[in-house]
Amino acid sequence: MDELKLRHRAMWALGDYPAVATEIIPELGTTLVKACGVDAGQRVLDVAAGSGNAAVPAALAGARVTASDLTPELLEAGRAAAPVPLEWVEGDAEALPFPDASYDVVMSCVGVMFAPHHRATADELVRVCRPGGTIGLINWTPSGFIGRMFATMKPYAPPPPPGAQPPPLWGDEAHVRSLFGDRVTDVVAERHTVHVDFPDGAAFRDYFKRNYGPTIVTYRHLADRPEDAAALDRALAELGDAGGADWEYLLFTARVRG
């Protein structure tokens, strides 16, 4: 595994992302499973699954589910908490360890958007999905709350590696359509919001400073720059106060062309 992937794996092991998934956005996984039409007996792959926010609802629907993620700590947390059996496999979204055309549904809930090379990731999603199968994604939009949070953190964060693309681009319909091109058909792309309650912007900021890997990494980058850390504190609190209740995402589904 190269240095970039090791850094990504370490970032998502920081804090407590399983808490974020279950406490802040628990309904998104079920929303994605319903949009993909997951049914009993189907072979389903959840890519960049984390602790199983979408994989578990798919398994509860009766599907045969594999949850794959780059970060073993997240898979362990999911395995320990899952109320239903499913397969947990360590894997890179840009080089999935599965055969061609091996799944009926390939999905990801605010997961693959964080793989740095978007085209390689899209290629893998298509490769492992059977012809006529469904690809389903939920990703934060650039103009929505989480997209604006990343824009707020960007001036303070470590510089991205060469060739890495911004995660919120996966929430831009035109970008996602361009990644899949004519390899998919029956595309449905809809913007929705999920309602999130924090008492105020400071509470939002502090929760993400404790639990969310990208935010933790950004603050660690500012360990020797207390003035910048204080400025980021103010900026994130102001962001939360200004519009942190409804977080916009793109729900994208398509069928792999036969």
PDB file of C-alpha atoms in Angstrom:
ATOM      1  CA  MET A   1       0.000   0.000   0.000  1.00  0.00           C
ATOM      2  CA  ASP A   2       1.478   3.364  -0.997  1.00  0.00           C
ATOM      3  CA  GLU A   3       1.993   6.292   1.360  1.00  0.00           C
ATOM      4  CA  LEU A   4      -1.139   8.125   0.221  1.00  0.00           C
ATOM      5  CA  LYS A   5      -3.382   5.156   0.970  1.00  0.00           C
ATOM      6  CA  LEU A   6      -1.708   4.616   4.324  1.00  0.00           C
ATOM      7  CA  ARG A   7      -2.414   8.246   5.195  1.00  0.00           C
ATOM      8  CA  HIS A   8      -6.059   7.879   4.202  1.00  0.00           C
ATOM      9  CA  ARG A   9      -6.441   4.706   6.221  1.00  0.00           C
ATOM     10  CA  ALA A  10      -4.865   6.341   9.269  1.00  0.00           C
ATOM     11  CA  MET A  11      -7.078   9.443   8.917  1.00  0.00           C
ATOM     12  CA  TRP A  12     -10.314   7.463   9.031  1.00  0.00           C
ATOM     13  CA  ALA A  13      -9.085   5.479  12.036  1.00  0.00           C
ATOM     14  CA  LEU A  14      -8.857   8.722  14.028  1.00  0.00           C
ATOM     15  CA  GLY A  15     -11.721   9.881  16.206  1.00  0.00           C
ATOM     16  CA  ASP A  16     -14.925   7.852  16.021  1.00  0.00           C
ATOM     17  CA  TYR A  17     -16.431   7.742  12.536  1.00  0.00           C
ATOM     18  CA  PRO A  18     -18.812   4.906  13.508  1.00  0.00           C
ATOM     19  CA  ALA A  19     -20.366   7.349  15.994  1.00  0.00           C
ATOM     20  CA  VAL A  20     -20.760   9.968  13.262  1.00  0.00           C
ATOM     21  CA  ALA A  21     -22.495   7.429  11.014  1.00  0.00           C
ATOM     22  CA  THR A  22     -24.868   6.153  13.691  1.00  0.00           C
ATOM     23  CA  GLU A  23     -25.535   9.374  15.617  1.00  0.00           C
ATOM     24  CA  ILE A  24     -25.572  12.005  12.863  1.00  0.00           C
ATOM     25  CA  ILE A  25     -26.572  10.363   9.573  1.00  0.00           C
ATOM     26  CA  PRO A  26     -28.101   6.951  10.434  1.00  0.00           C
ATOM     27  CA  GLU A  27     -30.909   7.199   7.873  1.00  0.00           C
ATOM     28  CA  LEU A  28     -28.665   7.706   4.843  1.00  0.00           C
ATOM     29  CA  GLY A  29     -27.742   4.037   4.554  1.00  0.00           C
ATOM     30  CA  THR A  30     -31.371   2.936   4.517  1.00  0.00           C
ATOM     31  CA  THR A  31     -32.204   5.665   1.993  1.00  0.00           C
ATOM     32  CA  LEU A  32     -29.509   4.352  -0.350  1.00  0.00           C
ATOM     33  CA  VAL A  33     -30.564   0.723   0.045  1.00  0.00           C
ATOM     34  CA  LYS A  34     -34.163   1.620  -0.875  1.00  0.00           C
ATOM     35  CA  ALA A  35     -33.068   3.707  -3.856  1.00  0.00           C
ATOM     36  CA  CYS A  36     -31.009   0.770  -5.153  1.00  0.00           C
ATOM     37  CA  GLY A  37     -33.971  -1.574  -4.812  1.00  0.00           C
ATOM     38  CA  VAL A  38     -31.973  -4.054  -2.745  1.00  0.00           C
ATOM     39  CA  ASP A  39     -33.886  -7.287  -2.324  1.00  0.00           C
ATOM     40  CA  ALA A  40     -33.506 -10.697  -0.705  1.00  0.00           C
ATOM     41  CA  GLY A  41     -30.898 -12.928  -2.309  1.00  0.00           C
ATOM     42  CA  GLN A  42     -29.089 -10.212  -4.238  1.00  0.00           C
ATOM     43  CA  ARG A  43     -25.306  -9.956  -4.091  1.00  0.00           C
ATOM     44  CA  VAL A  44     -24.511  -6.487  -2.739  1.00  0.00           C
ATOM     45  CA  LEU A  45     -21.156  -4.737  -2.328  1.00  0.00           C
ATOM     46  CA  ASP A  46     -20.850  -1.669  -0.101  1.00  0.00           C
ATOM     47  CA  VAL A  47     -17.642   0.147  -1.112  1.00  0.00           C
ATOM     48  CA  ALA A  48     -15.846   2.375   1.395  1.00  0.00           C
ATOM     49  CA  ALA A  49     -18.440   0.975   3.777  1.00  0.00           C
ATOM     50  CA  GLY A  50     -16.955   2.271   7.006  1.00  0.00           C
ATOM     51  CA  SER A  51     -18.718   0.477   9.837  1.00  0.00           C
ATOM     52  CA  GLY A  52     -21.634  -0.564   7.610  1.00  0.00           C
ATOM     53  CA  ASN A  53     -24.064   2.353   7.520  1.00  0.00           C
ATOM     54  CA  ALA A  54     -25.491   1.011   4.239  1.00  0.00           C
ATOM     55  CA  ALA A  55     -24.226  -2.573   4.374  1.00  0.00           C
ATOM     56  CA  VAL A  56     -26.229  -3.447   7.483  1.00  0.00           C
ATOM     57  CA  PRO A  57     -29.607  -2.230   6.104  1.00  0.00           C
ATOM     58  CA  ALA A  58     -28.889  -4.167   2.901  1.00  0.00           C
ATOM     59  CA  ALA A  59     -28.230  -7.338   4.915  1.00  0.00           C
ATOM     60  CA  LEU A  60     -31.395  -6.767   6.933  1.00  0.00           C
ATOM     61  CA  ALA A  61     -33.264  -6.647   3.607  1.00  0.00           C
ATOM     62  CA  GLY A  62     -32.071 -10.200   2.979  1.00  0.00           C
ATOM     63  CA  ALA A  63     -29.220  -9.503   0.566  1.00  0.00           C
ATOM     64  CA  ARG A  64     -25.877 -11.302   0.627  1.00  0.00           C
ATOM     65  CA  VAL A  65     -23.667  -8.355   1.530  1.00  0.00           C
ATOM     66  CA  THR A  66     -19.960  -7.650   1.421  1.00  0.00           C
ATOM     67  CA  ALA A  67     -18.745  -4.519   3.204  1.00  0.00           C
ATOM     68  CA  SER A  68     -15.357  -3.334   1.959  1.00  0.00           C
ATOM     69  CA  ASP A  69     -13.223  -0.529   3.353  1.00  0.00           C
ATOM     70  CA  LEU A  70      -9.606   0.615   3.365  1.00  0.00           C
ATOM     71  CA  THR A  71      -9.571   1.083   7.157  1.00  0.00           C
ATOM     72  CA  PRO A  72      -9.592  -2.144   9.194  1.00  0.00           C
ATOM     73  CA  GLU A  73     -10.565  -0.333  12.402  1.00  0.00           C
ATOM     74  CA  LEU A  74     -13.871   0.690  10.824  1.00  0.00           C
ATOM     75  CA  LEU A  75     -14.543  -2.841   9.637  1.00  0.00           C
ATOM     76  CA  GLU A  76     -13.856  -4.183  13.128  1.00  0.00           C
ATOM     77  CA  ALA A  77     -16.285  -1.686  14.632  1.00  0.00           C
ATOM     78  CA  GLY A  78     -18.926  -2.687  12.102  1.00  0.00           C
ATOM     79  CA  ARG A  79     -18.387  -6.392  12.640  1.00  0.00           C
ATOM     80  CA  ALA A  80     -18.738  -5.970  16.397  1.00  0.00           C
ATOM     81  CA  ALA A  81     -21.973  -3.983  16.170  1.00  0.00           C
ATOM     82  CA  ALA A  82     -23.768  -5.536  13.192  1.00  0.00           C
ATOM     83  CA  PRO A  83     -27.065  -7.208  14.165  1.00  0.00           C
ATOM     84  CA  VAL A  84     -26.970  -9.473  11.091  1.00  0.00           C
ATOM     85  CA  PRO A  85     -24.236 -11.557   9.418  1.00  0.00           C
ATOM     86  CA  LEU A  86     -22.343 -10.115   6.478  1.00  0.00           C
ATOM     87  CA  GLU A  87     -18.847 -10.302   5.013  1.00  0.00           C
ATOM     88  CA  TRP A  88     -16.241  -7.682   5.974  1.00  0.00           C
ATOM     89  CA  VAL A  89     -13.289  -7.315   3.575  1.00  0.00           C
ATOM     90  CA  GLU A  90     -10.402  -4.859   3.651  1.00  0.00           C
ATOM     91  CA  GLY A  91     -10.080  -3.264   0.240  1.00  0.00           C
ATOM     92  CA  ASP A  92      -9.147  -0.122  -1.674  1.00  0.00           C
ATOM     93  CA  ALA A  93     -11.981   1.505  -3.647  1.00  0.00           C
ATOM     94  CA  GLU A  94      -9.490   2.185  -6.445  1.00  0.00           C
ATOM     95  CA  ALA A  95      -8.403  -1.480  -6.668  1.00  0.00           C
ATOM     96  CA  LEU A  96     -11.222  -3.642  -5.336  1.00  0.00           C
ATOM     97  CA  PRO A  97     -10.269  -7.238  -4.474  1.00  0.00           C
ATOM     98  CA  PHE A  98     -13.281  -8.776  -6.225  1.00  0.00           C
ATOM     99  CA  PRO A  99     -13.859 -10.429  -9.630  1.00  0.00           C
ATOM    100  CA  ASP A 100     -15.481  -8.704 -12.571  1.00  0.00           C
ATOM    101  CA  ALA A 101     -19.298  -8.599 -12.680  1.00  0.00           C
ATOM    102  CA  SER A 102     -19.625 -10.278  -9.280  1.00  0.00           C
ATOM    103  CA  TYR A 103     -22.365  -8.135  -7.679  1.00  0.00           C
ATOM    104  CA  ASP A 104     -25.969  -7.224  -8.474  1.00  0.00           C
ATOM    105  CA  VAL A 105     -25.727  -3.936  -6.564  1.00  0.00           C
ATOM    106  CA  VAL A 106     -22.603  -1.859  -5.910  1.00  0.00           C
ATOM    107  CA  MET A 107     -23.192   1.078  -3.604  1.00  0.00           C
ATOM    108  CA  SER A 108     -21.442   3.604  -1.387  1.00  0.00           C
ATOM    109  CA  CYS A 109     -22.786   6.014   1.231  1.00  0.00           C
ATOM    110  CA  VAL A 110     -20.536   9.097   1.600  1.00  0.00           C
ATOM    111  CA  GLY A 111     -17.607   6.718   1.193  1.00  0.00           C
ATOM    112  CA  VAL A 112     -16.045   6.477  -2.271  1.00  0.00           C
ATOM    113  CA  MET A 113     -16.108  10.262  -2.533  1.00  0.00           C
ATOM    114  CA  PHE A 114     -13.005  10.280  -0.337  1.00  0.00           C
ATOM    115  CA  ALA A 115     -10.925   8.046  -2.602  1.00  0.00           C
ATOM    116  CA  PRO A 116      -8.474  10.505  -4.201  1.00  0.00           C
ATOM    117  CA  HIS A 117      -8.649   9.365  -7.840  1.00  0.00           C
ATOM    118  CA  HIS A 118     -12.222   9.600  -9.035  1.00  0.00           C
ATOM    119  CA  ARG A 119     -11.901   7.967 -12.449  1.00  0.00           C
ATOM    120  CA  ALA A 120     -10.122   4.919 -11.036  1.00  0.00           C
ATOM    121  CA  THR A 121     -12.846   4.553  -8.420  1.00  0.00           C
ATOM    122  CA  ALA A 122     -15.669   4.822 -10.953  1.00  0.00           C
ATOM    123  CA  ASP A 123     -13.917   2.256 -13.152  1.00  0.00           C
ATOM    124  CA  GLU A 124     -13.847  -0.200 -10.255  1.00  0.00           C
ATOM    125  CA  LEU A 125     -17.510   0.315  -9.385  1.00  0.00           C
ATOM    126  CA  VAL A 126     -18.468  -0.516 -12.966  1.00  0.00           C
ATOM    127  CA  ARG A 127     -16.043  -3.442 -13.198  1.00  0.00           C
ATOM    128  CA  VAL A 128     -17.390  -5.379 -10.211  1.00  0.00           C
ATOM    129  CA  CYS A 129     -21.077  -4.774 -11.023  1.00  0.00           C
ATOM    130  CA  ARG A 130     -22.749  -7.220 -13.395  1.00  0.00           C
ATOM    131  CA  PRO A 131     -24.289  -5.973 -16.649  1.00  0.00           C
ATOM    132  CA  GLY A 132     -27.773  -4.760 -15.786  1.00  0.00           C
ATOM    133  CA  GLY A 133     -26.817  -4.364 -12.141  1.00  0.00           C
ATOM    134  CA  THR A 134     -27.261  -1.200 -10.105  1.00  0.00           C
ATOM    135  CA  ILE A 135     -24.702   1.336  -8.946  1.00  0.00           C
ATOM    136  CA  GLY A 136     -25.973   3.587  -6.157  1.00  0.00           C
ATOM    137  CA  LEU A 137     -24.203   6.470  -4.432  1.00  0.00           C
ATOM    138  CA  ILE A 138     -24.909   9.082  -1.803  1.00  0.00           C
ATOM    139  CA  ASN A 139     -22.325  11.877  -1.710  1.00  0.00           C
ATOM    140  CA  TRP A 140     -22.172  15.320  -0.129  1.00  0.00           C
ATOM    141  CA  THR A 141     -22.587  18.156  -2.637  1.00  0.00           C
ATOM    142  CA  PRO A 142     -20.011  20.951  -3.101  1.00  0.00           C
ATOM    143  CA  SER A 143     -22.585  23.639  -2.268  1.00  0.00           C
ATOM    144  CA  GLY A 144     -24.144  21.793   0.677  1.00  0.00           C
ATOM    145  CA  PHE A 145     -23.093  22.023   4.295  1.00  0.00           C
ATOM    146  CA  ILE A 146     -20.355  19.385   4.278  1.00  0.00           C
ATOM    147  CA  GLY A 147     -18.998  20.703   0.985  1.00  0.00           C
ATOM    148  CA  ARG A 148     -18.779  24.151   2.582  1.00  0.00           C
ATOM    149  CA  MET A 149     -17.151  22.622   5.659  1.00  0.00           C
ATOM    150  CA  PHE A 150     -14.368  21.192   3.490  1.00  0.00           C
ATOM    151  CA  ALA A 151     -13.997  24.549   1.730  1.00  0.00           C
ATOM    152  CA  THR A 152     -13.703  26.209   5.144  1.00  0.00           C
ATOM    153  CA  MET A 153     -11.004  23.763   6.258  1.00  0.00           C
ATOM    154  CA  LYS A 154      -9.051  23.812   2.982  1.00  0.00           C
ATOM    155  CA  PRO A 155      -6.825  26.856   3.702  1.00  0.00           C
ATOM    156  CA  TYR A 156      -5.783  25.264   7.012  1.00  0.00           C
ATOM    157  CA  ALA A 157      -5.441  21.628   5.894  1.00  0.00           C
ATOM    158  CA  PRO A 158      -2.355  19.838   4.591  1.00  0.00           C
ATOM    159  CA  PRO A 159      -2.013  20.291   0.825  1.00  0.00           C
ATOM    160  CA  PRO A 160      -3.606  17.481  -1.183  1.00  0.00           C
ATOM    161  CA  PRO A 161      -1.235  15.104  -2.968  1.00  0.00           C
ATOM    162  CA  PRO A 162      -0.688  15.590  -6.712  1.00  0.00           C
ATOM    163  CA  GLY A 163      -3.565  14.199  -8.753  1.00  0.00           C
ATOM    164  CA  ALA A 164      -6.032  13.987  -5.868  1.00  0.00           C
ATOM    165  CA  GLN A 165      -9.481  15.413  -6.589  1.00  0.00           C
ATOM    166  CA  PRO A 166     -11.757  17.152  -4.059  1.00  0.00           C
ATOM    167  CA  PRO A 167     -14.222  14.733  -2.407  1.00  0.00           C
ATOM    168  CA  PRO A 168     -17.340  16.933  -2.851  1.00  0.00           C
ATOM    169  CA  LEU A 169     -17.009  16.727  -6.640  1.00  0.00           C
ATOM    170  CA  TRP A 170     -18.728  13.345  -6.268  1.00  0.00           C
ATOM    171  CA  GLY A 171     -21.796  15.343  -5.255  1.00  0.00           C
ATOM    172  CA  ASP A 172     -21.829  17.235  -8.564  1.00  0.00           C
ATOM    173  CA  GLU A 173     -24.146  15.479 -11.019  1.00  0.00           C
ATOM    174  CA  ALA A 174     -22.223  16.523 -14.126  1.00  0.00           C
ATOM    175  CA  HIS A 175     -18.963  15.257 -12.665  1.00  0.00           C
ATOM    176  CA  VAL A 176     -20.432  11.879 -11.711  1.00  0.00           C
ATOM    177  CA  ARG A 177     -22.088  11.479 -15.109  1.00  0.00           C
ATOM    178  CA  SER A 178     -18.748  12.207 -16.774  1.00  0.00           C
ATOM    179  CA  LEU A 179     -17.014   9.560 -14.651  1.00  0.00           C
ATOM    180  CA  PHE A 180     -19.402   6.805 -15.725  1.00  0.00           C
ATOM    181  CA  GLY A 181     -20.138   8.049 -19.232  1.00  0.00           C
ATOM    182  CA  ASP A 182     -21.975   5.679 -21.539  1.00  0.00           C
ATOM    183  CA  ARG A 183     -21.107   2.661 -19.404  1.00  0.00           C
ATOM    184  CA  VAL A 184     -24.333   3.213 -17.449  1.00  0.00           C
ATOM    185  CA  THR A 185     -27.949   3.859 -18.340  1.00  0.00           C
ATOM    186  CA  ASP A 186     -31.199   4.746 -16.520  1.00  0.00           C
ATOM    187  CA  VAL A 187     -29.429   7.434 -14.506  1.00  0.00           C
ATOM    188  CA  VAL A 188     -31.357   9.081 -11.686  1.00  0.00           C
ATOM    189  CA  ALA A 189     -29.656  11.960  -9.870  1.00  0.00           C
ATOM    190  CA  GLU A 190     -31.528  13.818  -7.144  1.00  0.00           C
ATOM    191  CA  ARG A 191     -30.515  16.309  -4.490  1.00  0.00           C
ATOM    192  CA  HIS A 192     -31.872  15.724  -1.011  1.00  0.00           C
ATOM    193  CA  THR A 193     -31.085  16.921   2.502  1.00  0.00           C
ATOM    194  CA  VAL A 194     -30.701  15.196   5.817  1.00  0.00           C
ATOM    195  CA  HIS A 195     -31.652  17.159   8.922  1.00  0.00           C
ATOM    196  CA  VAL A 196     -28.965  17.303  11.612  1.00  0.00           C
ATOM    197  CA  ASP A 197     -29.449  18.903  15.021  1.00  0.00           C
ATOM    198  CA  PHE A 198     -26.642  20.538  16.979  1.00  0.00           C
ATOM    199  CA  PRO A 199     -27.346  23.072  19.754  1.00  0.00           C
ATOM    200  CA  ASP A 200     -25.155  25.637  17.986  1.00  0.00           C
ATOM    201  CA  GLY A 201     -22.170  26.014  15.694  1.00  0.00           C
ATOM    202  CA  ALA A 202     -19.669  25.519  18.495  1.00  0.00           C
ATOM    203  CA  ALA A 203     -21.244  22.158  19.372  1.00  0.00           C
ATOM    204  CA  PHE A 204     -21.001  21.067  15.743  1.00  0.00           C
ATOM    205  CA  ARG A 205     -17.358  22.140  15.566  1.00  0.00           C
ATOM    206  CA  ASP A 206     -16.388  20.398  18.778  1.00  0.00           C
ATOM    207  CA  TYR A 207     -18.148  17.169  17.795  1.00  0.00           C
ATOM    208  CA  PHE A 208     -16.270  17.046  14.498  1.00  0.00           C
ATOM    209  CA  LYS A 209     -12.974  17.939  16.168  1.00  0.00           C
ATOM    210  CA  ARG A 210     -13.417  14.886  18.392  1.00  0.00           C
ATOM    211  CA  ASN A 211     -14.841  12.375  15.954  1.00  0.00           C
ATOM    212  CA  TYR A 212     -14.235  13.170  12.279  1.00  0.00           C
ATOM    213  CA  GLY A 213     -10.905  12.110  10.791  1.00  0.00           C
ATOM    214  CA  PRO A 214     -10.470  14.911   8.189  1.00  0.00           C
ATOM    215  CA  THR A 215     -11.185  17.573  10.812  1.00  0.00           C
ATOM    216  CA  ILE A 216      -8.812  15.959  13.306  1.00  0.00           C
ATOM    217  CA  VAL A 217      -6.038  15.834  10.686  1.00  0.00           C
ATOM    218  CA  THR A 218      -6.573  19.500   9.850  1.00  0.00           C
ATOM    219  CA  TYR A 219      -6.230  20.559  13.474  1.00  0.00           C
ATOM    220  CA  ARG A 220      -3.151  18.383  13.938  1.00  0.00           C
ATOM    221  CA  HIS A 221      -1.621  20.189  10.966  1.00  0.00           C
ATOM    222  CA  LEU A 222      -2.131  23.422  12.954  1.00  0.00           C
ATOM    223  CA  ALA A 223      -0.542  22.110  16.161  1.00  0.00           C
ATOM    224  CA  ASP A 224       2.263  24.713  15.984  1.00  0.00           C
ATOM    225  CA  ARG A 225       0.007  27.489  14.662  1.00  0.00           C
ATOM    226  CA  PRO A 226      -2.380  28.380  17.508  1.00  0.00           C
ATOM    227  CA  GLU A 227      -3.610  31.561  15.818  1.00  0.00           C
ATOM    228  CA  ASP A 228      -4.657  29.624  12.733  1.00  0.00           C
ATOM    229  CA  ALA A 229      -6.296  26.952  14.903  1.00  0.00           C
ATOM    230  CA  ALA A 230      -8.274  29.673  16.666  1.00  0.00           C
ATOM    231  CA  ALA A 231      -9.298  31.172  13.328  1.00  0.00           C
ATOM    232  CA  LEU A 232     -10.516  27.765  12.141  1.00  0.00           C
ATOM    233  CA  ASP A 233     -12.417  27.366  15.411  1.00  0.00           C
ATOM    234  CA  ARG A 234     -14.271  30.593  14.689  1.00  0.00           C
ATOM    235  CA  ALA A 235     -14.879  29.776  11.037  1.00  0.00           C
ATOM    236  CA  LEU A 236     -16.363  26.322  11.730  1.00  0.00           C
ATOM    237  CA  ALA A 237     -18.579  27.648  14.516  1.00  0.00           C
ATOM    238  CA  GLU A 238     -19.830  30.416  12.229  1.00  0.00           C
ATOM    239  CA  LEU A 239     -20.509  27.865   9.499  1.00  0.00           C
ATOM    240  CA  GLY A 240     -22.538  25.753  11.920  1.00  0.00           C
ATOM    241  CA  ASP A 241     -24.501  28.758  13.151  1.00  0.00           C
ATOM    242  CA  ALA A 242     -25.195  29.996   9.623  1.00  0.00           C
ATOM    243  CA  GLY A 243     -26.777  26.861   8.186  1.00  0.00           C
ATOM    244  CA  GLY A 244     -25.812  23.589   9.777  1.00  0.00           C
ATOM    245  CA  ALA A 245     -29.259  21.994  10.078  1.00  0.00           C
ATOM    246  CA  ASP A 246     -29.907  20.596   6.603  1.00  0.00           C
ATOM    247  CA  TRP A 247     -27.031  18.831   4.874  1.00  0.00           C
ATOM    248  CA  GLU A 248     -27.422  18.399   1.106  1.00  0.00           C
ATOM    249  CA  TYR A 249     -26.371  15.249  -0.734  1.00  0.00           C
ATOM    250  CA  LEU A 250     -26.651  13.816  -4.237  1.00  0.00           C
ATOM    251  CA  LEU A 251     -28.467  10.496  -4.547  1.00  0.00           C
ATOM    252  CA  PHE A 252     -27.256   8.861  -7.768  1.00  0.00           C
ATOM    253  CA  THR A 253     -28.404   5.528  -9.180  1.00  0.00           C
ATOM    254  CA  ALA A 254     -27.744   3.925 -12.553  1.00  0.00           C
ATOM    255  CA  ARG A 255     -27.691   0.562 -14.287  1.00  0.00           C
ATOM    256  CA  VAL A 256     -24.548  -0.883 -15.829  1.00  0.00           C
ATOM    257  CA  ARG A 257     -25.070  -1.205 -19.545  1.00  0.00           C
ATOM    258  CA  GLY A 258     -25.416  -4.816 -20.658  1.00  0.00           C
TER     259      GLY A 258
END
